[in-house]
Structure formats: structure tokens, C-alpha cells
Tab-separated table of C-alpha atoms in Angstrom:
chain	number	residue	atom	x	y	z
X	1166	MET	CA	0.000	0.000	0.000
X	1167	ILE	CA	1.266	3.498	-0.903
X	1168	ALA	CA	-0.173	6.330	1.176
X	1169	ASP	CA	-0.647	9.875	-0.092
X	1170	PHE	CA	1.029	12.209	2.396
X	1171	GLN	CA	-0.125	15.336	0.544
X	1172	LEU	CA	3.384	16.795	0.487
X	1173	ASP	CA	4.151	20.113	-1.176
X	1174	ARG	CA	7.319	18.762	-2.763
X	1175	PRO	CA	8.574	15.396	-4.050
X	1176	ALA	CA	8.905	12.818	-1.288
X	1177	SER	CA	12.553	12.203	-2.191
X	1178	GLY	CA	13.366	15.684	-0.880
X	1179	ALA	CA	10.910	15.760	2.022
X	1180	ARG	CA	11.205	14.989	5.736
X	1181	ILE	CA	8.427	13.289	7.730
X	1182	VAL	CA	8.303	13.081	11.529
X	1183	VAL	CA	6.212	10.211	12.937
X	1184	ALA	CA	4.827	10.204	16.480
X	1185	MET	CA	5.403	6.628	17.658
X	1186	SER	CA	3.719	5.274	20.789
X	1187	GLY	CA	5.067	1.754	20.418
X	1188	GLY	CA	1.730	0.358	19.251
X	1189	VAL	CA	0.765	-1.182	15.937
X	1190	ASP	CA	-1.109	1.886	14.623
X	1191	SER	CA	1.754	4.377	14.834
X	1192	SER	CA	4.204	1.681	13.693
X	1193	VAL	CA	2.234	1.119	10.488
X	1194	ALA	CA	2.002	4.888	10.015
X	1195	ALA	CA	5.822	4.928	10.164
X	1196	LEU	CA	5.968	1.989	7.748
X	1197	LEU	CA	3.833	3.843	5.217
X	1198	ALA	CA	5.911	6.990	5.659
X	1199	ALA	CA	9.109	5.016	5.039
X	1200	LYS	CA	7.595	3.539	1.863
X	1201	SER	CA	6.945	7.046	0.536
X	1202	GLY	CA	10.637	7.618	-0.128
X	1203	ALA	CA	10.882	10.603	2.245
X	1204	GLU	CA	13.393	10.911	5.058
X	1205	VAL	CA	11.523	9.626	8.139
X	1206	ILE	CA	12.228	10.306	11.801
X	1207	GLY	CA	10.367	8.462	14.550
X	1208	VAL	CA	9.713	10.287	17.830
X	1209	THR	CA	8.481	8.706	21.071
X	1210	LEU	CA	7.482	10.634	24.171
X	1211	GLN	CA	8.819	9.535	27.564
X	1212	LEU	CA	5.934	10.396	29.878
X	1213	TYR	CA	6.979	8.595	33.053
X	1214	ASP	CA	10.210	8.405	35.038
X	1215	HIS	CA	12.502	5.750	33.628
X	1216	GLY	CA	12.398	3.502	36.716
X	1217	GLU	CA	8.607	3.382	36.778
X	1218	ALA	CA	8.216	3.113	33.012
X	1219	ALA	CA	10.556	0.137	32.786
X	1220	LYS	CA	8.137	-1.885	34.921
X	1221	ARG	CA	5.056	-1.078	32.898
X	1222	SER	CA	3.555	-2.609	29.799
X	1223	GLY	CA	0.321	-2.218	27.877
X	1224	ALA	CA	0.122	1.560	28.268
X	1225	CYS	CA	1.100	4.244	25.798
X	1226	CYS	CA	4.637	5.572	26.210
X	1227	ALA	CA	5.662	3.092	28.915
X	1228	GLY	CA	9.061	1.387	29.008
X	1229	GLN	CA	8.159	-1.598	26.825
X	1230	ASP	CA	6.450	0.673	24.327
X	1231	ILE	CA	9.532	2.853	23.920
X	1232	TYR	CA	11.595	-0.279	23.299
X	1233	ASP	CA	9.054	-1.530	20.746
X	1234	ALA	CA	9.083	1.813	18.918
X	1235	ALA	CA	12.881	1.715	18.764
X	1236	GLN	CA	12.790	-1.843	17.368
X	1237	VAL	CA	10.299	-0.846	14.677
X	1238	CYS	CA	12.451	2.115	13.661
X	1239	GLU	CA	15.503	-0.140	13.433
X	1240	LYS	CA	13.532	-2.584	11.268
X	1241	LEU	CA	12.412	0.258	8.979
X	1242	GLY	CA	15.871	1.821	8.871
X	1243	ILE	CA	14.753	5.200	10.188
X	1244	ALA	CA	16.041	7.421	12.984
X	1245	HIS	CA	14.381	7.316	16.400
X	1246	TYR	CA	14.345	9.933	19.136
X	1247	VAL	CA	12.895	9.807	22.652
X	1248	LEU	CA	11.740	13.111	24.178
X	1249	ASP	CA	11.385	13.431	27.944
X	1250	TYR	CA	8.027	15.119	28.539
X	1251	GLU	CA	7.330	13.612	31.952
X	1252	SER	CA	7.025	16.954	33.747
X	1253	ARG	CA	4.724	18.505	31.160
X	1254	PHE	CA	2.560	15.411	31.004
X	1255	ARG	CA	2.182	15.254	34.756
X	1256	THR	CA	1.248	18.923	35.022
X	1257	GLY	CA	-0.960	19.188	31.944
X	1258	VAL	CA	-2.714	15.816	32.024
X	1259	ILE	CA	-2.337	13.799	35.232
X	1260	GLU	CA	-2.684	16.725	37.647
X	1261	ARG	CA	-5.668	18.094	35.760
X	1262	PHE	CA	-7.248	14.640	35.675
X	1263	ALA	CA	-7.033	14.470	39.473
X	1264	ASP	CA	-8.255	18.062	39.839
X	1265	ASP	CA	-11.291	17.383	37.638
X	1266	TYR	CA	-12.247	14.366	39.716
X	1267	ALA	CA	-11.805	16.417	42.877
X	1268	ARG	CA	-14.192	19.033	41.426
X	1269	GLY	CA	-16.846	16.419	40.648
X	1270	ARG	CA	-16.207	16.554	36.912
X	1271	THR	CA	-15.818	13.756	34.343
X	1272	PRO	CA	-12.399	14.260	32.723
X	1273	VAL	CA	-11.290	13.309	29.203
X	1274	PRO	CA	-7.488	12.999	29.566
X	1275	CYS	CA	-6.891	11.770	26.000
X	1276	SER	CA	-8.200	15.074	24.630
X	1277	LEU	CA	-5.984	16.984	27.073
X	1278	CYS	CA	-2.945	14.983	25.998
X	1279	ASN	CA	-3.607	15.559	22.298
X	1280	GLN	CA	-4.073	19.281	22.868
X	1281	GLY	CA	-0.858	19.457	24.887
X	1282	VAL	CA	2.232	17.306	24.616
X	1283	LYS	CA	1.166	15.189	21.652
X	1284	PHE	CA	0.169	17.863	19.165
X	1285	THR	CA	1.302	21.227	20.511
X	1286	ASP	CA	4.784	20.164	21.599
X	1287	LEU	CA	5.363	17.593	18.874
X	1288	HIS	CA	4.193	20.114	16.294
X	1289	ALA	CA	6.819	22.576	17.536
X	1290	PHE	CA	9.492	19.859	17.529
X	1291	ALA	CA	8.609	18.804	13.975
X	1292	ARG	CA	8.834	22.422	12.841
X	1293	GLU	CA	12.269	22.711	14.439
X	1294	LEU	CA	13.381	19.701	12.416
X	1295	GLY	CA	12.081	21.293	9.219
X	1296	ALA	CA	9.495	18.558	8.710
X	1297	ASP	CA	7.118	18.627	5.766
X	1298	ALA	CA	4.609	16.516	7.712
X	1299	LEU	CA	3.915	15.272	11.232
X	1300	VAL	CA	2.361	11.802	11.051
X	1301	THR	CA	0.340	10.012	13.746
X	1302	GLY	CA	-1.467	6.683	13.939
X	1303	HIS	CA	-4.894	8.152	14.700
X	1304	TYR	CA	-7.985	6.841	12.946
X	1305	VAL	CA	-9.045	10.152	11.426
X	1306	ARG	CA	-8.782	11.642	7.952
X	1307	ARG	CA	-7.325	14.885	6.671
X	1308	VAL	CA	-9.318	16.078	3.665
X	1309	VAL	CA	-8.247	19.047	1.563
X	1310	ARG	CA	-11.156	20.932	0.029
X	1311	ASP	CA	-10.822	24.205	-1.879
X	1312	GLY	CA	-7.245	24.493	-0.643
X	1313	ARG	CA	-8.240	24.148	3.022
X	1314	ALA	CA	-7.496	21.172	5.268
X	1315	GLU	CA	-10.435	19.618	7.116
X	1316	LEU	CA	-10.523	16.945	9.814
X	1317	HIS	CA	-12.934	14.064	9.181
X	1318	LYS	CA	-13.923	10.915	11.041
X	1319	GLY	CA	-11.932	7.755	10.414
X	1320	ARG	CA	-13.370	5.582	7.672
X	1321	ASP	CA	-13.922	2.714	10.130
X	1322	PRO	CA	-16.628	3.948	12.566
X	1323	ALA	CA	-15.549	1.386	15.164
X	1324	ARG	CA	-12.084	2.986	15.301
X	1325	ASP	CA	-12.821	6.666	14.713
X	1326	GLN	CA	-10.819	8.873	17.121
X	1327	SER	CA	-11.935	12.314	15.960
X	1328	TYR	CA	-13.748	13.034	19.250
X	1329	PHE	CA	-10.395	13.202	21.047
X	1330	LEU	CA	-8.854	15.521	18.439
X	1331	TYR	CA	-11.370	18.374	18.507
X	1332	GLY	CA	-8.686	20.686	19.932
X	1333	THR	CA	-6.528	20.391	16.808
X	1334	THR	CA	-5.841	23.837	15.378
X	1335	ALA	CA	-5.738	24.853	11.721
X	1336	GLU	CA	-1.993	25.498	12.056
X	1337	GLN	CA	-1.422	21.989	13.404
X	1338	LEU	CA	-3.656	20.404	10.778
X	1339	ALA	CA	-1.581	22.043	8.056
X	1340	LEU	CA	1.330	19.804	9.117
X	1341	LEU	CA	-0.507	16.713	10.405
X	1342	ARG	CA	-1.125	13.585	8.346
X	1343	PHE	CA	-3.081	10.428	9.271
X	1344	PRO	CA	-2.180	7.638	6.823
X	1345	ILE	CA	-4.239	4.866	8.491
X	1346	GLY	CA	-7.443	6.909	8.741
X	1347	GLU	CA	-8.859	5.203	5.647
X	1348	MET	CA	-8.134	1.687	6.942
X	1349	PRO	CA	-9.847	-0.850	9.205
X	1350	LYS	CA	-7.776	-2.253	12.066
X	1351	ALA	CA	-7.501	-5.685	10.445
X	1352	ASP	CA	-5.708	-4.178	7.450
X	1353	VAL	CA	-3.341	-2.255	9.733
X	1354	ARG	CA	-2.343	-5.450	11.534
X	1355	ALA	CA	-1.976	-7.277	8.212
X	1356	LEU	CA	0.466	-4.640	6.951
X	1357	ALA	CA	2.460	-4.873	10.182
X	1358	ALA	CA	2.654	-8.663	9.921
X	1359	GLU	CA	3.634	-8.541	6.251
X	1360	ALA	CA	6.471	-6.143	7.098
X	1361	GLY	CA	7.644	-8.319	9.994
X	1362	LEU	CA	7.062	-5.681	12.683
X	1363	ILE	CA	7.231	-7.042	16.231
X	1364	VAL	CA	4.072	-5.142	17.202
X	1365	ALA	CA	1.813	-6.818	14.626
X	1366	ASP	CA	-0.076	-8.778	17.297
X	1367	LYS	CA	0.435	-6.363	20.186
X	1368	PRO	CA	-2.865	-5.829	22.055
X	1369	ASP	CA	-4.466	-2.402	22.053
X	1370	SER	CA	-4.313	-0.504	25.335
X	1371	GLN	CA	-7.751	-0.500	26.958
X	1372	ASP	CA	-7.344	1.976	29.810
X	1373	ILE	CA	-6.104	5.513	30.296
X	1374	CYS	CA	-2.360	5.239	29.696
X	1375	PHE	CA	-1.285	6.481	33.131
X	1376	VAL	CA	-3.814	4.213	34.895
X	1377	PRO	CA	-3.127	0.855	33.186
X	1378	ASP	CA	-4.837	-1.123	35.959
X	1379	GLY	CA	-8.050	0.908	35.555
X	1380	ASP	CA	-8.038	2.022	39.208
X	1381	TYR	CA	-8.791	5.709	38.613
X	1382	ALA	CA	-10.054	6.186	42.167
X	1383	GLY	CA	-6.810	4.819	43.586
X	1384	LEU	CA	-4.738	7.326	41.622
X	1385	VAL	CA	-6.947	10.280	42.555
X	1386	LYS	CA	-7.017	9.276	46.231
X	1387	ARG	CA	-3.224	9.295	46.334
X	1388	MET	CA	-3.039	12.700	44.666
X	1389	ARG	CA	-6.124	14.321	46.201
X	1390	PRO	CA	-6.810	12.467	49.497
X	1391	GLU	CA	-9.690	14.776	50.397
X	1392	THR	CA	-11.786	13.070	47.710
X	1393	ASP	CA	-11.846	9.885	49.791
X	1394	ALA	CA	-13.768	11.467	52.685
X	1395	PRO	CA	-17.262	10.015	53.289
X	1396	GLY	CA	-20.366	12.158	52.958
X	1397	GLU	CA	-24.107	12.297	52.428
X	1398	ILE	CA	-26.245	11.043	49.574
X	1399	VAL	CA	-29.287	13.273	49.108
X	1400	ASP	CA	-32.201	13.536	46.692
X	1401	ARG	CA	-32.933	16.676	44.692
X	1402	SER	CA	-34.907	18.172	47.571
X	1403	GLY	CA	-31.942	17.725	49.924
X	1404	ARG	CA	-33.399	14.800	51.879
X	1405	VAL	CA	-30.631	12.524	53.166
X	1406	LEU	CA	-30.909	8.998	51.733
X	1407	GLY	CA	-27.631	7.465	52.858
X	1408	ARG	CA	-23.847	7.757	53.003
X	1409	HIS	CA	-21.066	7.268	50.477
X	1410	PRO	CA	-17.368	6.367	51.009
X	1411	GLY	CA	-15.959	9.330	49.032
X	1412	VAL	CA	-16.826	11.348	45.924
X	1413	VAL	CA	-13.766	9.942	44.139
X	1414	HIS	CA	-15.685	6.696	43.637
X	1415	PHE	CA	-18.487	8.316	41.600
X	1416	THR	CA	-19.187	10.157	38.370
X	1417	VAL	CA	-22.377	11.698	37.012
X	1418	GLY	CA	-24.728	9.035	35.688
X	1419	GLN	CA	-23.327	6.285	37.895
X	1420	ARG	CA	-25.647	3.838	39.639
X	1421	ARG	CA	-23.238	1.205	40.909
X	1422	GLY	CA	-21.974	1.622	44.463
X	1423	LEU	CA	-24.741	3.864	45.805
X	1424	GLU	CA	-26.234	1.068	47.934
X	1425	ILE	CA	-29.482	2.875	48.677
X	1426	GLY	CA	-32.408	0.571	49.288
X	1427	GLY	CA	-36.121	1.058	49.688
X	1428	HIS	CA	-36.808	2.936	46.448
X	1429	ALA	CA	-39.296	2.021	43.762
X	1430	GLU	CA	-36.858	2.816	40.925
X	1431	PRO	CA	-33.060	2.831	40.561
X	1432	LEU	CA	-31.234	6.033	41.539
X	1433	TYR	CA	-28.328	7.603	39.684
X	1434	VAL	CA	-25.770	10.290	40.489
X	1435	LEU	CA	-27.151	13.544	39.108
X	1436	ARG	CA	-24.624	15.938	40.554
X	1437	ILE	CA	-21.477	15.875	42.691
X	1438	GLU	CA	-20.897	18.643	45.232
X	1439	PRO	CA	-17.298	18.004	46.315
X	1440	GLU	CA	-16.950	20.894	48.762
X	1441	GLU	CA	-19.886	19.520	50.764
X	1442	ARG	CA	-18.760	15.916	50.073
X	1443	ARG	CA	-22.300	15.319	48.828
X	1444	LEU	CA	-23.868	13.255	46.062
X	1445	VAL	CA	-27.221	14.350	44.632
X	1446	VAL	CA	-29.154	11.411	43.205
X	1447	GLY	CA	-32.408	10.877	41.328
X	1448	PRO	CA	-34.230	8.688	38.789
X	1449	LYS	CA	-32.816	8.051	35.329
X	1450	GLN	CA	-35.138	10.536	33.633
X	1451	ALA	CA	-33.559	13.289	35.730
X	1452	LEU	CA	-30.297	12.690	33.840
X	1453	ALA	CA	-31.881	14.039	30.629
X	1454	ILE	CA	-30.122	17.277	29.638
X	1455	SER	CA	-31.568	20.003	27.427
X	1456	GLU	CA	-28.636	22.461	27.427
X	1457	ALA	CA	-24.915	22.518	28.098
X	1458	ARG	CA	-22.683	25.526	28.600
X	1459	VAL	CA	-19.344	24.969	26.828
X	1460	ALA	CA	-16.074	26.862	27.352
X	1461	ASP	CA	-12.769	27.090	25.450
X	1462	TRP	CA	-14.265	26.441	22.021
X	1463	ASN	CA	-11.854	25.504	19.262
X	1464	TRP	CA	-13.238	25.825	15.728
X	1465	LEU	CA	-11.615	24.360	12.636
X	1466	THR	CA	-14.171	26.251	10.570
X	1467	GLU	CA	-16.397	29.255	11.052
X	1468	ASP	CA	-18.670	29.149	14.093
X	1469	GLN	CA	-21.685	26.971	13.358
X	1470	ARG	CA	-25.235	27.015	14.671
X	1471	GLU	CA	-27.037	23.912	13.441
X	1472	VAL	CA	-24.745	20.936	14.025
X	1473	ALA	CA	-24.581	17.383	15.335
X	1474	VAL	CA	-22.930	17.151	18.759
X	1475	LYS	CA	-21.174	14.256	20.420
X	1476	VAL	CA	-20.673	14.387	24.207
X	1477	ARG	CA	-19.014	10.980	24.749
X	1478	SER	CA	-16.492	9.127	22.624
X	1479	LEU	CA	-18.804	6.133	22.054
X	1480	SER	CA	-22.060	8.058	21.577
X	1481	ARG	CA	-23.626	9.098	18.289
X	1482	PRO	CA	-23.728	12.782	17.350
X	1483	VAL	CA	-27.188	14.260	17.949
X	1484	PRO	CA	-28.826	17.360	16.419
X	1485	ALA	CA	-28.238	20.564	18.361
X	1486	THR	CA	-28.103	24.332	18.052
X	1487	ILE	CA	-25.095	26.290	19.294
X	1488	SER	CA	-25.519	29.916	20.320
X	1489	GLU	CA	-23.147	32.064	22.383
X	1490	GLY	CA	-21.322	29.054	23.777
X	1491	THR	CA	-24.484	27.165	24.761
X	1492	ILE	CA	-25.529	23.887	23.161
X	1493	ARG	CA	-29.287	23.311	22.986
X	1494	PHE	CA	-30.101	19.702	22.162
X	1495	HIS	CA	-33.087	19.209	19.892
X	1496	GLN	CA	-34.074	16.241	22.061
X	1497	PRO	CA	-33.028	15.674	25.697
X	1498	GLU	CA	-29.622	13.959	25.792
X	1499	PHE	CA	-28.362	11.521	28.411
X	1500	GLY	CA	-24.791	11.070	29.623
X	1501	VAL	CA	-23.848	14.770	29.583
X	1502	ALA	CA	-21.576	15.870	32.420
X	1503	PRO	CA	-19.267	18.797	33.260
X	1504	GLY	CA	-15.677	18.042	32.313
X	1505	GLN	CA	-16.538	16.089	29.189
X	1506	ALA	CA	-15.804	17.316	25.686
X	1507	ALA	CA	-18.642	18.457	23.429
X	1508	VAL	CA	-17.637	17.982	19.791
X	1509	ALA	CA	-19.540	19.362	16.797
X	1510	TYR	CA	-19.823	17.645	13.419
X	1511	GLU	CA	-21.295	18.215	9.998
X	1512	GLY	CA	-21.643	14.704	8.632
X	1513	ASP	CA	-18.169	13.147	8.894
X	1514	ARG	CA	-16.449	16.516	9.193
X	1515	LEU	CA	-15.270	17.649	12.628
X	1516	LEU	CA	-16.109	21.326	13.078
X	1517	GLY	CA	-14.809	22.027	16.572
X	1518	GLY	CA	-15.504	21.517	20.248
X	1519	GLY	CA	-14.951	22.592	23.813
X	1520	TRP	CA	-15.250	21.600	27.483
X	1521	ILE	CA	-18.665	21.239	29.115
X	1522	GLU	CA	-18.806	23.595	32.100
X	1523	SER	CA	-22.403	23.153	33.248
X	1524	THR	CA	-25.675	21.550	32.208
X	1525	MET	CA	-29.406	22.163	32.503
X	1526	ALA	CA	-31.709	19.240	33.185
X	1527	ALA	CA	-34.570	18.855	30.724
X	1528	ASP	CA	-37.182	18.863	33.487
X	1529	CYS	CA	-35.727	22.115	34.889
X	1530	ALA	CA	-35.903	23.692	31.440
X	1531	LEU	CA	-39.562	22.681	31.146
X	1532	ALA	CA	-40.304	24.139	34.571
X	1533	SER	CA	-38.630	27.429	33.612
X	1534	ALA	CA	-40.589	27.601	30.377
X	1535	ALA	CA	-43.828	27.026	32.263
């Protein structure tokens, strides 16, 4: 397979920098770049201290992954650099992840990472090297229309990663390329196996990279111990229904772990009030949201009004109207929580997005209208 890297000059005189996590996706992106005939440089980010990283496997940018990336580069005959971004990653991603949990929010650390060390810093590094393109293994597509680059969903809907890349700027997109965005995962693995890459059968990471065991609460408790203090569980009128072991164990929409008996219908977390160490709970219909206030919008096109909005990585975009930073869903939407990303689409094209700051319940909106 020969990928089109949309270079402005012949590949024989071009330089491509590839962000390599040590997984099969970025390795095949590097393989395709090497086949283009351009000079290719692989770059891996060191996001943990070397002693800790050496013990870890199955998480992006851990010790084994850096070794795997180096082995792939050696197999492809390309240069490989490792950049130590541990401090920036801890401050910009891990610390904010813990802070969001402590504030009762639902964080999206992958979006934070892409907006920070992965795209902003790697973009600057690629520019310093005089690169003609910065390549990643994301399942998204860069489409040039009327001389302007657009960001589109990956061709394989099961692998699309556009939700996490809403913070990509036009300047970054001018340099970025995504050679596997047109491919299903099976084809990516087949190319890796055909080329004899050691990562061809490497499992995909399933958890947040800095919490490979999935114990988010354990990490937050260590960093923000106040989140592990017990408190009250109340209904929307403030009536005390029970106790909880600590807000760190809950997110909006959660039912598991509440352990409140004697109710005709299941109760869910509607709101977290961390300063009072309080959970506000209610029936599932109370989770329906009519509006969401969104901050820090990033648009890859002109501001839009009538769009489709996605508020979780695995949800489908739903019709909505955006006005003055507020999203108004055409139909009440479930699973909307402060801290999440709201991402706007027009068909397969990603238009922009931002962070959800607050929400309005559909039943509250109806009461206000009445």
C-alpha cells in the first residue's frame, strides 16, 4: 500500500516526523511513511520516570512501548528519538485529571494529551526539524477541500478517534497527516505482519495510559486524598438517603456503588458537590439534559449554529443548536456531564468543540418555560 502524504514537494526531498507510541497503529504509520521515499524520523514521548516506566507494559509511552518503537524504527531503517516530557505530562494531564475528579467533573485525559504534549509540543518539535509533515497513527482523515485542510472521522466507525482531536488547530492540521485513517484495524495489523514488525499482534491498550490497571479512584485518592472522605447522599430536595465512602468513587450518571435501598426505581448520580462531600441522586429521567454551557471552544471552521454534537467518545452525534457558547439539544440527551468534551460535526467533518462547564436538566428547562 502506498499512502498519499499530501506533500508540497517530491517525497525524495521531504522529511516526515512520525509520532510513535510503540503500538501497531503508529508503527504502520511509520511503515507507510518510510515507503513514501521521504526521510523519516520516529519520535516517542517519555511520559513517566525511567524507573517506573521500565516496569510497565500495555500503556502508551511506557518502558516496553519505547523499546518496541525503537525496534520498529531499526527494522524500517529510520532514525528514532525519545523526548522526555514527563514533567509537562504530569502537570498538563495527570494533575488536571485528578483536579477534575476532585471538582466532581468527568475528565477526558486523551483530549488533554492531544491538545498538549502530543500535538502542541510535537508540532513545535517537527517544525524545528524542518518537517514537511507530522504523522500520527490516529484513525481520522485529513481532507483538503478548496485548498483548506479539514478533519474528518476515520473511515472505520468502530475505530474513529476524531472526538479526542477536537482541539486540533488549523496550524497543526496544516502539518498533520493520518495515513491509516482510511483503513480498518484488520488491514493495519496485516500490513504490520507482512512487514515483519514485532508489534503486529500487540494488544491495544484499553485503559487511560497512566492508569493501566483501571483504578482511577486509587490514583486520585493518592493525589487528592480529600476526595476519599465520606459524605451524604441526598435527593434533589436535599433529603438525606444514605452515606457514600468518598466522591472519588463516583461520576455523574453512575448507579453502581450507591447502595441505597427502599426505592421504587433505581437512583443515579445527578450531581457531585465536592466541597460539601455530597452526592445528589435521582431517577434516570432526571439525567436528561436540554442544554450545556461549553467553554474554550476551538473551531476548525467558522462558528456553526445547526450541528450534530457528540458528548461521549462512544455516543452518536445528535442534532443541536449552538448559540453564544451554549448547546441546545433538539431532544433531551443523556450522559452529559461537566468536564466532558462536546464535539460538533457536519456529517463526517469535525467542526470544533470545547469543554462542558455546566448543564441544565430537561425537566428544569420545562419548569422554567412554564
